[in-house]
Amino acid sequence: MNFCQVLTLLTLGTGSLAALDGSRYLWYKQPAIEWERGALPIGNGRMGATIYGSLNEVLTINEDTIWSGPFQDRTPVNGLEALHQARELFLNGNITGGGDLVIDQMNPPAEAKSQRQFSYFGNLNIAFGHSGEVDNYVRWLDTRAGNSGVSYTYGGVNYTREYIASFPADILAARFQSNQQGGLSLNASISREANTLENVASVEDGIATLTYRGSSGQPADQGPILFSGQVRFLAVGASVTASKSTVIIKGATTIDIFIDTETSYRYPDSKDLDAEIDNKLAVAVDKGFEVVRDEALGDSTALLERASINIGESPNGLADLPTDERVRNARTNRDDIELTTLAWNLGRHMLVSSSRNTKAEIDFPANLQGVWNNKTGAPWGGKYTININTEMNYWPAMVTNLLETQEPLFDLMKLAHPRGEQMARDLYGCEGTMYHHNLDLWADTAPTDKYRSASMWPMGAAWLVQHMIEHYRYTGDRAFLENTAYPYLVDVAKFFECYTFEWEGWSITGPSLSPENIYFVPADMSSAGVGEPMDVNIAMDDQIMRDVFRALLEAADELGVSDTDADVMKAKEFITKIRPTQIGSLGQILEWRSEYTEVVKGHRHFSHLYALHPGSEFSPLNNETLAHAAGVSVDRRRDNAGGSTGWSRTWMINLYARLHRGDDAWEMAQVWFEKFVTEGLWNTDSGNTFQIDGNMGFTSGITELFLQSHAGVLHILPALPGKVIPTGQAKGLTARGNFVADIEWESGNFKSANVTSNIGADLKLRVANGLQVLIDGKAYEGTIHTQKGVQYRITTAE
Ligand SMILES: *[C@@H]1O[C@H](CO)[C@@H](O)[C@H](O)[C@H]1NC(C)=O
Ligand SMILES: *[C@@H]1O[C@H](CO)[C@@H](O)[C@H](O)[C@H]1NC(C)=O
Ligand SMILES: *[C@@H]1O[C@H](CO)[C@@H](O)[C@H](O)[C@H]1NC(C)=O
Ligand SMILES: *[C@@H]1O[C@H](CO)[C@@H](O)[C@H](O)[C@H]1NC(C)=O
Ligand SMILES: *[C@@H]1O[C@H](CO)[C@@H](O)[C@H](O)[C@H]1NC(C)=O
Ligand SMILES: *[C@@H]1O[C@H](CO)[C@@H](O)[C@H](O)[C@H]1NC(C)=O
């Protein structure tokens, strides 16, 4: 649907607003008042903007390298000495002594406690001279195309605004129109809370420009990030002037604007930076808004349209209401099925808008807020928190057919790799690479924030490298496996081969922790009764290590690496020394080396269930005993007020989907709407602060109800909540082996599916709870060798 069709739709009937498609559009009858409660996000991967839609418009603009700078070497000075001492203390039962030592000696000094922070460019403020009452007001975001708009009638004149973020042109753009000749005027300027270096308006050849230069705020001789941005205004036939830092346009009918911002991170020489902005904006002005717009939407729809879900219609016109009313309704009423479809689409839009491979040397992945933030220092620094949040951002990339949006994550790893090698050497005396629980723009791998229940965690690289092997499993891209994934796996494995130490015959980690959980130190240890997070031999560490070494061996096998290769031989040996999963007295998965009592029974992290999701070891199809124990553990968390942040609650959707418990997964999705989303359907930590991870976890969790492929089979409808969504379709979902599946179900049961084989991999199939099916009309009896490019039709065997 294009903008004109939207307007037509909105103006149907006698002046009253007709509803927009409630599965596709966020829309509102009033501007956003607060940033987190409905300002609408657009982005091209590198730049983002949030749009309030006010009569005095505000666009908050972001660029993914506007962070504080420069790189800080935060390597703890006496860390290596403390490592062995700390291990002794933990093994001797002096948990608090060990923990104190780690916090003091294995963390950076107080002055370098924290990493760098994500910031923002500034606000573009546009006054149209409109105030008071307007009629027919509506603003919207199209989650299937990526554009946004505003329209209203003021003083008898209709005004429209449309906003786009262009990946091909690498800029933001907008068009403002009035249906009265010459009826549009504006004053526009840029503002920022701090560290403005230059802020001017100018006019040349009838084109007005705002130029803004800012700094990340560190003293000039200490390497701040410097950034610059321009906004160009085209208003044919209008009066265009500039005064100080304001562009003034009078008597226009159409005003087109083009925005770019760049930083010294990518352009250390300010001449190159200015030239880059100039070139991009000149090209865009030349092409004109309509061409730029069509190219932008062509690009974004090509990605967004690859996959879709249709899980039924909401009753009683619930989906026809503006989005804020629907969200308020969903706090107490679960009937608005299409709100799930809308949030699913929004997650994909946000991923496509905040994480793109531009083929630059380094593209940055989606951070804790994607690419949207309106503070000089984003909440939690807007970092790459890799003890769950960054990984969660990429769960929908794999299952919803947006594999290339994951590639910036590998760029960040490319930056982090050598820093991680240095950290492995200096803090642990080891070869290989490792990162702790956060990375920043500089890929700083040191422990951060002196946070007792999070900082000392050596598993960041090991978790992230799973995204590389999974990328291979989905794409079958052997060049990527050979040149990227395998060398990283080898280096991560090398670290563990050196870093782990013997305990009761196992090779274990420590000091480490189970992010970010705390247990009561048991009676037979010296600080009995105290809550402590750190110990040795953490269950999650064992699970992640097993995945690293399995992945290494899988990759070596695929690549034909010889059995006598040193890395392969060491991996085969090491994997036998990882302690198996332990099951506790309640039938639960043990989170620590012994059955410690956790301080908070409903803790938000599910670290010890990593092997259920995103891992595969605890799948009911792999090991029913472990799956059952994992179920006991999730239920315990749920029954003790777990899922206490938005991302945590959406992890639960994924966990229950992996247990094939669709109704429980659906329940978690409903609680997410009740407690954790704003009027803009943004995920929050606990109702207030935006964190994008939960939006992504929601989209992947809902997808995993319909298709899973982590347990060696392409599993169709593994967890369908058939009572609430009895009939529907899910199309274009992706599975390992580079299969794309279109699935339909009816009356709570599988109906049919089409599975396209993109690379000719073997297809092992499972439908629902092991239903008998036909594949191209013949009974399915076991793995089939597919042909590349061929679609296979799966039907019920009645
Ligand atoms: C202006 O907008 C209103 C409401 O959207 C619509 O009914 C009217 O037809 C529009 N007028 C023109 C001239 O487009
Ligand atoms: C960011 O959003 C908050 C909440 O709406 C608001 O109070 C604050 O002024 C905004 N900051 C900027 C720079 O726009
Ligand atoms: C625990 O270790 C700390 C640091 O070495 C030490 O000061 C303390 O006395 C130890 N506590 C016990 C009970 O041994
Ligand atoms: C622009 O600013 C001038 C000076 O403050 C004011 O007179 C004019 O009304 C403003 N125009 C708009 C469209 O807001
Ligand atoms: C399941 O896992 C447990 C614990 O690791 C193990 O003892 C058992 O052999 C596994 N069962 C199967 C069928 O692999
Ligand atoms: C599968 O393909 C057939 C033939 O093109 C089509 O009729 C059917 O609707 C497709 N099924 C799904 C679930 O998309």
JSON list of N, CA, C and O in Angstrom, two decimals, residues 328-368:
[
{"chain": "A", "resi": 328, "resn": "ARG", "atom": "N", "xyz": [-3.81, -0.69, 25.52]},
{"chain": "A", "resi": 328, "resn": "ARG", "atom": "CA", "xyz": [-4.49, -0.55, 26.82]},
{"chain": "A", "resi": 328, "resn": "ARG", "atom": "C", "xyz": [-5.51, -1.68, 27.01]},
{"chain": "A", "resi": 328, "resn": "ARG", "atom": "O", "xyz": [-5.62, -2.26, 28.08]},
{"chain": "A", "resi": 329, "resn": "ASN", "atom": "N", "xyz": [-6.20, -2.01, 25.94]},
{"chain": "A", "resi": 329, "resn": "ASN", "atom": "CA", "xyz": [-7.16, -3.10, 25.99]},
{"chain": "A", "resi": 329, "resn": "ASN", "atom": "C", "xyz": [-6.48, -4.43, 26.32]},
{"chain": "A", "resi": 329, "resn": "ASN", "atom": "O", "xyz": [-6.97, -5.24, 27.12]},
{"chain": "A", "resi": 330, "resn": "ALA", "atom": "N", "xyz": [-5.29, -4.63, 25.73]},
{"chain": "A", "resi": 330, "resn": "ALA", "atom": "CA", "xyz": [-4.58, -5.90, 25.91]},
{"chain": "A", "resi": 330, "resn": "ALA", "atom": "C", "xyz": [-4.03, -6.08, 27.32]},
{"chain": "A", "resi": 330, "resn": "ALA", "atom": "O", "xyz": [-3.57, -7.16, 27.68]},
{"chain": "A", "resi": 331, "resn": "ARG", "atom": "N", "xyz": [-4.09, -5.01, 28.14]},
{"chain": "A", "resi": 331, "resn": "ARG", "atom": "CA", "xyz": [-3.66, -5.17, 29.53]},
{"chain": "A", "resi": 331, "resn": "ARG", "atom": "C", "xyz": [-4.61, -6.11, 30.28]},
{"chain": "A", "resi": 331, "resn": "ARG", "atom": "O", "xyz": [-4.23, -6.72, 31.27]},
{"chain": "A", "resi": 332, "resn": "THR", "atom": "N", "xyz": [-5.86, -6.16, 29.81]},
{"chain": "A", "resi": 332, "resn": "THR", "atom": "CA", "xyz": [-6.84, -6.97, 30.54]},
{"chain": "A", "resi": 332, "resn": "THR", "atom": "C", "xyz": [-7.63, -7.94, 29.66]},
{"chain": "A", "resi": 332, "resn": "THR", "atom": "O", "xyz": [-8.41, -8.72, 30.16]},
{"chain": "A", "resi": 333, "resn": "ASN", "atom": "N", "xyz": [-7.44, -7.86, 28.35]},
{"chain": "A", "resi": 333, "resn": "ASN", "atom": "CA", "xyz": [-8.28, -8.64, 27.46]},
{"chain": "A", "resi": 333, "resn": "ASN", "atom": "C", "xyz": [-7.40, -9.30, 26.40]},
{"chain": "A", "resi": 333, "resn": "ASN", "atom": "O", "xyz": [-6.56, -8.64, 25.80]},
{"chain": "A", "resi": 334, "resn": "ARG", "atom": "N", "xyz": [-7.58, -10.61, 26.19]},
{"chain": "A", "resi": 334, "resn": "ARG", "atom": "CA", "xyz": [-6.66, -11.34, 25.31]},
{"chain": "A", "resi": 334, "resn": "ARG", "atom": "C", "xyz": [-7.23, -11.63, 23.93]},
{"chain": "A", "resi": 334, "resn": "ARG", "atom": "O", "xyz": [-6.69, -12.46, 23.20]},
{"chain": "A", "resi": 335, "resn": "ASP", "atom": "N", "xyz": [-8.33, -10.95, 23.57]},
{"chain": "A", "resi": 335, "resn": "ASP", "atom": "CA", "xyz": [-8.99, -11.31, 22.32]},
{"chain": "A", "resi": 335, "resn": "ASP", "atom": "C", "xyz": [-8.34, -10.75, 21.06]},
{"chain": "A", "resi": 335, "resn": "ASP", "atom": "O", "xyz": [-8.63, -11.19, 19.96]},
{"chain": "A", "resi": 336, "resn": "ASP", "atom": "N", "xyz": [-7.49, -9.74, 21.22]},
{"chain": "A", "resi": 336, "resn": "ASP", "atom": "CA", "xyz": [-6.97, -9.05, 20.04]},
{"chain": "A", "resi": 336, "resn": "ASP", "atom": "C", "xyz": [-5.80, -9.83, 19.43]},
{"chain": "A", "resi": 336, "resn": "ASP", "atom": "O", "xyz": [-4.64, -9.45, 19.52]},
{"chain": "A", "resi": 337, "resn": "ILE", "atom": "N", "xyz": [-6.17, -10.93, 18.76]},
{"chain": "A", "resi": 337, "resn": "ILE", "atom": "CA", "xyz": [-5.18, -11.84, 18.14]},
{"chain": "A", "resi": 337, "resn": "ILE", "atom": "C", "xyz": [-4.25, -11.08, 17.19]},
{"chain": "A", "resi": 337, "resn": "ILE", "atom": "O", "xyz": [-3.06, -11.35, 17.12]},
{"chain": "A", "resi": 338, "resn": "GLU", "atom": "N", "xyz": [-4.82, -10.14, 16.46]},
{"chain": "A", "resi": 338, "resn": "GLU", "atom": "CA", "xyz": [-4.00, -9.44, 15.45]},
{"chain": "A", "resi": 338, "resn": "GLU", "atom": "C", "xyz": [-2.92, -8.55, 16.07]},
{"chain": "A", "resi": 338, "resn": "GLU", "atom": "O", "xyz": [-1.99, -8.14, 15.37]},
{"chain": "A", "resi": 339, "resn": "LEU", "atom": "N", "xyz": [-3.04, -8.26, 17.35]},
{"chain": "A", "resi": 339, "resn": "LEU", "atom": "CA", "xyz": [-1.97, -7.49, 18.01]},
{"chain": "A", "resi": 339, "resn": "LEU", "atom": "C", "xyz": [-0.68, -8.31, 18.01]},
{"chain": "A", "resi": 339, "resn": "LEU", "atom": "O", "xyz": [0.42, -7.76, 17.90]},
{"chain": "A", "resi": 340, "resn": "THR", "atom": "N", "xyz": [-0.82, -9.63, 18.12]},
{"chain": "A", "resi": 340, "resn": "THR", "atom": "CA", "xyz": [0.35, -10.51, 18.04]},
{"chain": "A", "resi": 340, "resn": "THR", "atom": "C", "xyz": [0.98, -10.43, 16.65]},
{"chain": "A", "resi": 340, "resn": "THR", "atom": "O", "xyz": [2.19, -10.32, 16.50]},
{"chain": "A", "resi": 341, "resn": "THR", "atom": "N", "xyz": [0.15, -10.45, 15.62]},
{"chain": "A", "resi": 341, "resn": "THR", "atom": "CA", "xyz": [0.67, -10.34, 14.26]},
{"chain": "A", "resi": 341, "resn": "THR", "atom": "C", "xyz": [1.37, -9.00, 14.06]},
{"chain": "A", "resi": 341, "resn": "THR", "atom": "O", "xyz": [2.45, -8.93, 13.48]},
{"chain": "A", "resi": 342, "resn": "LEU", "atom": "N", "xyz": [0.76, -7.93, 14.60]},
{"chain": "A", "resi": 342, "resn": "LEU", "atom": "CA", "xyz": [1.36, -6.60, 14.47]},
{"chain": "A", "resi": 342, "resn": "LEU", "atom": "C", "xyz": [2.72, -6.55, 15.18]},
{"chain": "A", "resi": 342, "resn": "LEU", "atom": "O", "xyz": [3.69, -6.04, 14.61]},
{"chain": "A", "resi": 343, "resn": "ALA", "atom": "N", "xyz": [2.79, -7.08, 16.38]},
{"chain": "A", "resi": 343, "resn": "ALA", "atom": "CA", "xyz": [4.06, -7.05, 17.12]},
{"chain": "A", "resi": 343, "resn": "ALA", "atom": "C", "xyz": [5.11, -7.93, 16.43]},
{"chain": "A", "resi": 343, "resn": "ALA", "atom": "O", "xyz": [6.29, -7.62, 16.45]},
{"chain": "A", "resi": 344, "resn": "TRP", "atom": "N", "xyz": [4.64, -9.01, 15.82]},
{"chain": "A", "resi": 344, "resn": "TRP", "atom": "CA", "xyz": [5.55, -9.89, 15.05]},
{"chain": "A", "resi": 344, "resn": "TRP", "atom": "C", "xyz": [6.14, -9.10, 13.87]},
{"chain": "A", "resi": 344, "resn": "TRP", "atom": "O", "xyz": [7.35, -9.12, 13.64]},
{"chain": "A", "resi": 345, "resn": "ASN", "atom": "N", "xyz": [5.27, -8.38, 13.17]},
{"chain": "A", "resi": 345, "resn": "ASN", "atom": "CA", "xyz": [5.74, -7.55, 12.06]},
{"chain": "A", "resi": 345, "resn": "ASN", "atom": "C", "xyz": [6.65, -6.42, 12.53]},
{"chain": "A", "resi": 345, "resn": "ASN", "atom": "O", "xyz": [7.65, -6.09, 11.88]},
{"chain": "A", "resi": 346, "resn": "LEU", "atom": "N", "xyz": [6.31, -5.83, 13.67]},
{"chain": "A", "resi": 346, "resn": "LEU", "atom": "CA", "xyz": [7.12, -4.72, 14.19]},
{"chain": "A", "resi": 346, "resn": "LEU", "atom": "C", "xyz": [8.53, -5.20, 14.54]},
{"chain": "A", "resi": 346, "resn": "LEU", "atom": "O", "xyz": [9.51, -4.51, 14.26]},
{"chain": "A", "resi": 347, "resn": "GLY", "atom": "N", "xyz": [8.64, -6.39, 15.12]},
{"chain": "A", "resi": 347, "resn": "GLY", "atom": "CA", "xyz": [9.96, -6.93, 15.45]},
{"chain": "A", "resi": 347, "resn": "GLY", "atom": "C", "xyz": [10.83, -7.04, 14.20]},
{"chain": "A", "resi": 347, "resn": "GLY", "atom": "O", "xyz": [12.00, -6.66, 14.20]},
{"chain": "A", "resi": 348, "resn": "ARG", "atom": "N", "xyz": [10.24, -7.52, 13.13]},
{"chain": "A", "resi": 348, "resn": "ARG", "atom": "CA", "xyz": [11.01, -7.65, 11.88]},
{"chain": "A", "resi": 348, "resn": "ARG", "atom": "C", "xyz": [11.36, -6.28, 11.31]},
{"chain": "A", "resi": 348, "resn": "ARG", "atom": "O", "xyz": [12.47, -6.05, 10.84]},
{"chain": "A", "resi": 349, "resn": "HIS", "atom": "N", "xyz": [10.40, -5.34, 11.36]},
{"chain": "A", "resi": 349, "resn": "HIS", "atom": "CA", "xyz": [10.70, -3.98, 10.90]},
{"chain": "A", "resi": 349, "resn": "HIS", "atom": "C", "xyz": [11.85, -3.38, 11.70]},
{"chain": "A", "resi": 349, "resn": "HIS", "atom": "O", "xyz": [12.75, -2.74, 11.13]},
{"chain": "A", "resi": 350, "resn": "MET", "atom": "N", "xyz": [11.84, -3.59, 13.01]},
{"chain": "A", "resi": 350, "resn": "MET", "atom": "CA", "xyz": [12.89, -3.00, 13.84]},
{"chain": "A", "resi": 350, "resn": "MET", "atom": "C", "xyz": [14.24, -3.64, 13.55]},
{"chain": "A", "resi": 350, "resn": "MET", "atom": "O", "xyz": [15.27, -2.96, 13.58]},
{"chain": "A", "resi": 351, "resn": "LEU", "atom": "N", "xyz": [14.24, -4.92, 13.26]},
{"chain": "A", "resi": 351, "resn": "LEU", "atom": "CA", "xyz": [15.50, -5.59, 12.94]},
{"chain": "A", "resi": 351, "resn": "LEU", "atom": "C", "xyz": [16.06, -5.07, 11.61]},
{"chain": "A", "resi": 351, "resn": "LEU", "atom": "O", "xyz": [17.24, -4.71, 11.51]},
{"chain": "A", "resi": 352, "resn": "VAL", "atom": "N", "xyz": [15.19, -5.00, 10.61]},
{"chain": "A", "resi": 352, "resn": "VAL", "atom": "CA", "xyz": [15.62, -4.52, 9.30]},
{"chain": "A", "resi": 352, "resn": "VAL", "atom": "C", "xyz": [16.07, -3.06, 9.38]},
{"chain": "A", "resi": 352, "resn": "VAL", "atom": "O", "xyz": [16.99, -2.63, 8.68]},
{"chain": "A", "resi": 353, "resn": "SER", "atom": "N", "xyz": [15.46, -2.29, 10.29]},
{"chain": "A", "resi": 353, "resn": "SER", "atom": "CA", "xyz": [15.79, -0.87, 10.41]},
{"chain": "A", "resi": 353, "resn": "SER", "atom": "C", "xyz": [17.04, -0.60, 11.23]},
{"chain": "A", "resi": 353, "resn": "SER", "atom": "O", "xyz": [17.56, 0.51, 11.21]},
{"chain": "A", "resi": 354, "resn": "SER", "atom": "N", "xyz": [17.48, -1.58, 12.01]},
{"chain": "A", "resi": 354, "resn": "SER", "atom": "CA", "xyz": [18.60, -1.30, 12.92]},
{"chain": "A", "resi": 354, "resn": "SER", "atom": "C", "xyz": [19.82, -2.17, 12.66]},
{"chain": "A", "resi": 354, "resn": "SER", "atom": "O", "xyz": [20.82, -2.03, 13.37]},
{"chain": "A", "resi": 355, "resn": "SER", "atom": "N", "xyz": [19.79, -3.03, 11.67]},
{"chain": "A", "resi": 355, "resn": "SER", "atom": "CA", "xyz": [20.93, -3.92, 11.47]},
{"chain": "A", "resi": 355, "resn": "SER", "atom": "C", "xyz": [21.04, -4.33, 10.01]},
{"chain": "A", "resi": 355, "resn": "SER", "atom": "O", "xyz": [20.37, -5.25, 9.57]},
{"chain": "A", "resi": 356, "resn": "ARG", "atom": "N", "xyz": [21.88, -3.65, 9.28]},
{"chain": "A", "resi": 356, "resn": "ARG", "atom": "CA", "xyz": [22.04, -3.98, 7.85]},
{"chain": "A", "resi": 356, "resn": "ARG", "atom": "C", "xyz": [23.51, -4.07, 7.49]},
{"chain": "A", "resi": 356, "resn": "ARG", "atom": "O", "xyz": [24.33, -3.31, 7.99]},
{"chain": "A", "resi": 357, "resn": "ASN", "atom": "N", "xyz": [23.79, -4.97, 6.58]},
{"chain": "A", "resi": 357, "resn": "ASN", "atom": "CA", "xyz": [25.14, -5.10, 6.05]},
{"chain": "A", "resi": 357, "resn": "ASN", "atom": "C", "xyz": [25.27, -4.16, 4.85]},
{"chain": "A", "resi": 357, "resn": "ASN", "atom": "O", "xyz": [24.73, -4.42, 3.79]},
{"chain": "A", "resi": 358, "resn": "THR", "atom": "N", "xyz": [26.01, -3.06, 5.06]},
{"chain": "A", "resi": 358, "resn": "THR", "atom": "CA", "xyz": [26.21, -2.09, 3.96]},
{"chain": "A", "resi": 358, "resn": "THR", "atom": "C", "xyz": [27.45, -2.45, 3.15]},
{"chain": "A", "resi": 358, "resn": "THR", "atom": "O", "xyz": [27.80, -1.72, 2.23]},
{"chain": "A", "resi": 359, "resn": "LYS", "atom": "N", "xyz": [28.14, -3.52, 3.57]},
{"chain": "A", "resi": 359, "resn": "LYS", "atom": "CA", "xyz": [29.42, -3.93, 2.97]},
{"chain": "A", "resi": 359, "resn": "LYS", "atom": "C", "xyz": [30.54, -2.97, 3.37]},
{"chain": "A", "resi": 359, "resn": "LYS", "atom": "O", "xyz": [31.64, -3.03, 2.83]},
{"chain": "A", "resi": 360, "resn": "ALA", "atom": "N", "xyz": [30.28, -2.10, 4.32]},
{"chain": "A", "resi": 360, "resn": "ALA", "atom": "CA", "xyz": [31.37, -1.29, 4.89]},
{"chain": "A", "resi": 360, "resn": "ALA", "atom": "C", "xyz": [32.29, -2.23, 5.66]},
{"chain": "A", "resi": 360, "resn": "ALA", "atom": "O", "xyz": [31.89, -3.34, 6.01]},
{"chain": "A", "resi": 361, "resn": "GLU", "atom": "N", "xyz": [33.49, -1.76, 5.95]},
{"chain": "A", "resi": 361, "resn": "GLU", "atom": "CA", "xyz": [34.44, -2.59, 6.71]},
{"chain": "A", "resi": 361, "resn": "GLU", "atom": "C", "xyz": [33.77, -3.07, 8.00]},
{"chain": "A", "resi": 361, "resn": "GLU", "atom": "O", "xyz": [33.83, -4.25, 8.34]},
{"chain": "A", "resi": 362, "resn": "ILE", "atom": "N", "xyz": [33.14, -2.16, 8.71]},
{"chain": "A", "resi": 362, "resn": "ILE", "atom": "CA", "xyz": [32.43, -2.53, 9.94]},
{"chain": "A", "resi": 362, "resn": "ILE", "atom": "C", "xyz": [31.03, -1.93, 9.93]},
{"chain": "A", "resi": 362, "resn": "ILE", "atom": "O", "xyz": [30.87, -0.71, 9.88]},
{"chain": "A", "resi": 363, "resn": "ASP", "atom": "N", "xyz": [30.02, -2.78, 9.96]},
{"chain": "A", "resi": 363, "resn": "ASP", "atom": "CA", "xyz": [28.65, -2.33, 10.23]},
{"chain": "A", "resi": 363, "resn": "ASP", "atom": "C", "xyz": [28.33, -2.74, 11.65]},
{"chain": "A", "resi": 363, "resn": "ASP", "atom": "O", "xyz": [28.76, -3.80, 12.09]},
{"chain": "A", "resi": 364, "resn": "PHE", "atom": "N", "xyz": [27.57, -1.92, 12.34]},
{"chain": "A", "resi": 364, "resn": "PHE", "atom": "CA", "xyz": [27.28, -2.26, 13.73]},
{"chain": "A", "resi": 364, "resn": "PHE", "atom": "C", "xyz": [25.93, -2.95, 13.88]},
{"chain": "A", "resi": 364, "resn": "PHE", "atom": "O", "xyz": [24.96, -2.57, 13.22]},
{"chain": "A", "resi": 365, "resn": "PRO", "atom": "N", "xyz": [25.88, -3.94, 14.75]},
{"chain": "A", "resi": 365, "resn": "PRO", "atom": "CA", "xyz": [24.61, -4.64, 14.99]},
{"chain": "A", "resi": 365, "resn": "PRO", "atom": "C", "xyz": [23.67, -3.79, 15.83]},
{"chain": "A", "resi": 365, "resn": "PRO", "atom": "O", "xyz": [24.02, -2.71, 16.30]},
{"chain": "A", "resi": 366, "resn": "ALA", "atom": "N", "xyz": [22.46, -4.29, 16.01]},
{"chain": "A", "resi": 366, "resn": "ALA", "atom": "CA", "xyz": [21.47, -3.63, 16.85]},
{"chain": "A", "resi": 366, "resn": "ALA", "atom": "C", "xyz": [21.95, -3.68, 18.31]},
{"chain": "A", "resi": 366, "resn": "ALA", "atom": "O", "xyz": [22.29, -4.74, 18.80]},
{"chain": "A", "resi": 367, "resn": "ASN", "atom": "N", "xyz": [21.97, -2.52, 18.97]},
{"chain": "A", "resi": 367, "resn": "ASN", "atom": "CA", "xyz": [22.39, -2.50, 20.37]},
{"chain": "A", "resi": 367, "resn": "ASN", "atom": "C", "xyz": [21.17, -2.66, 21.28]},
{"chain": "A", "resi": 367, "resn": "ASN", "atom": "O", "xyz": [20.10, -3.06, 20.82]},
{"chain": "A", "resi": 368, "resn": "LEU", "atom": "N", "xyz": [21.32, -2.35, 22.56]},
{"chain": "A", "resi": 368, "resn": "LEU", "atom": "CA", "xyz": [20.20, -2.58, 23.50]},
{"chain": "A", "resi": 368, "resn": "LEU", "atom": "C", "xyz": [18.94, -1.83, 23.10]},
{"chain": "A", "resi": 368, "resn": "LEU", "atom": "O", "xyz": [17.84, -2.19, 23.52]}
]
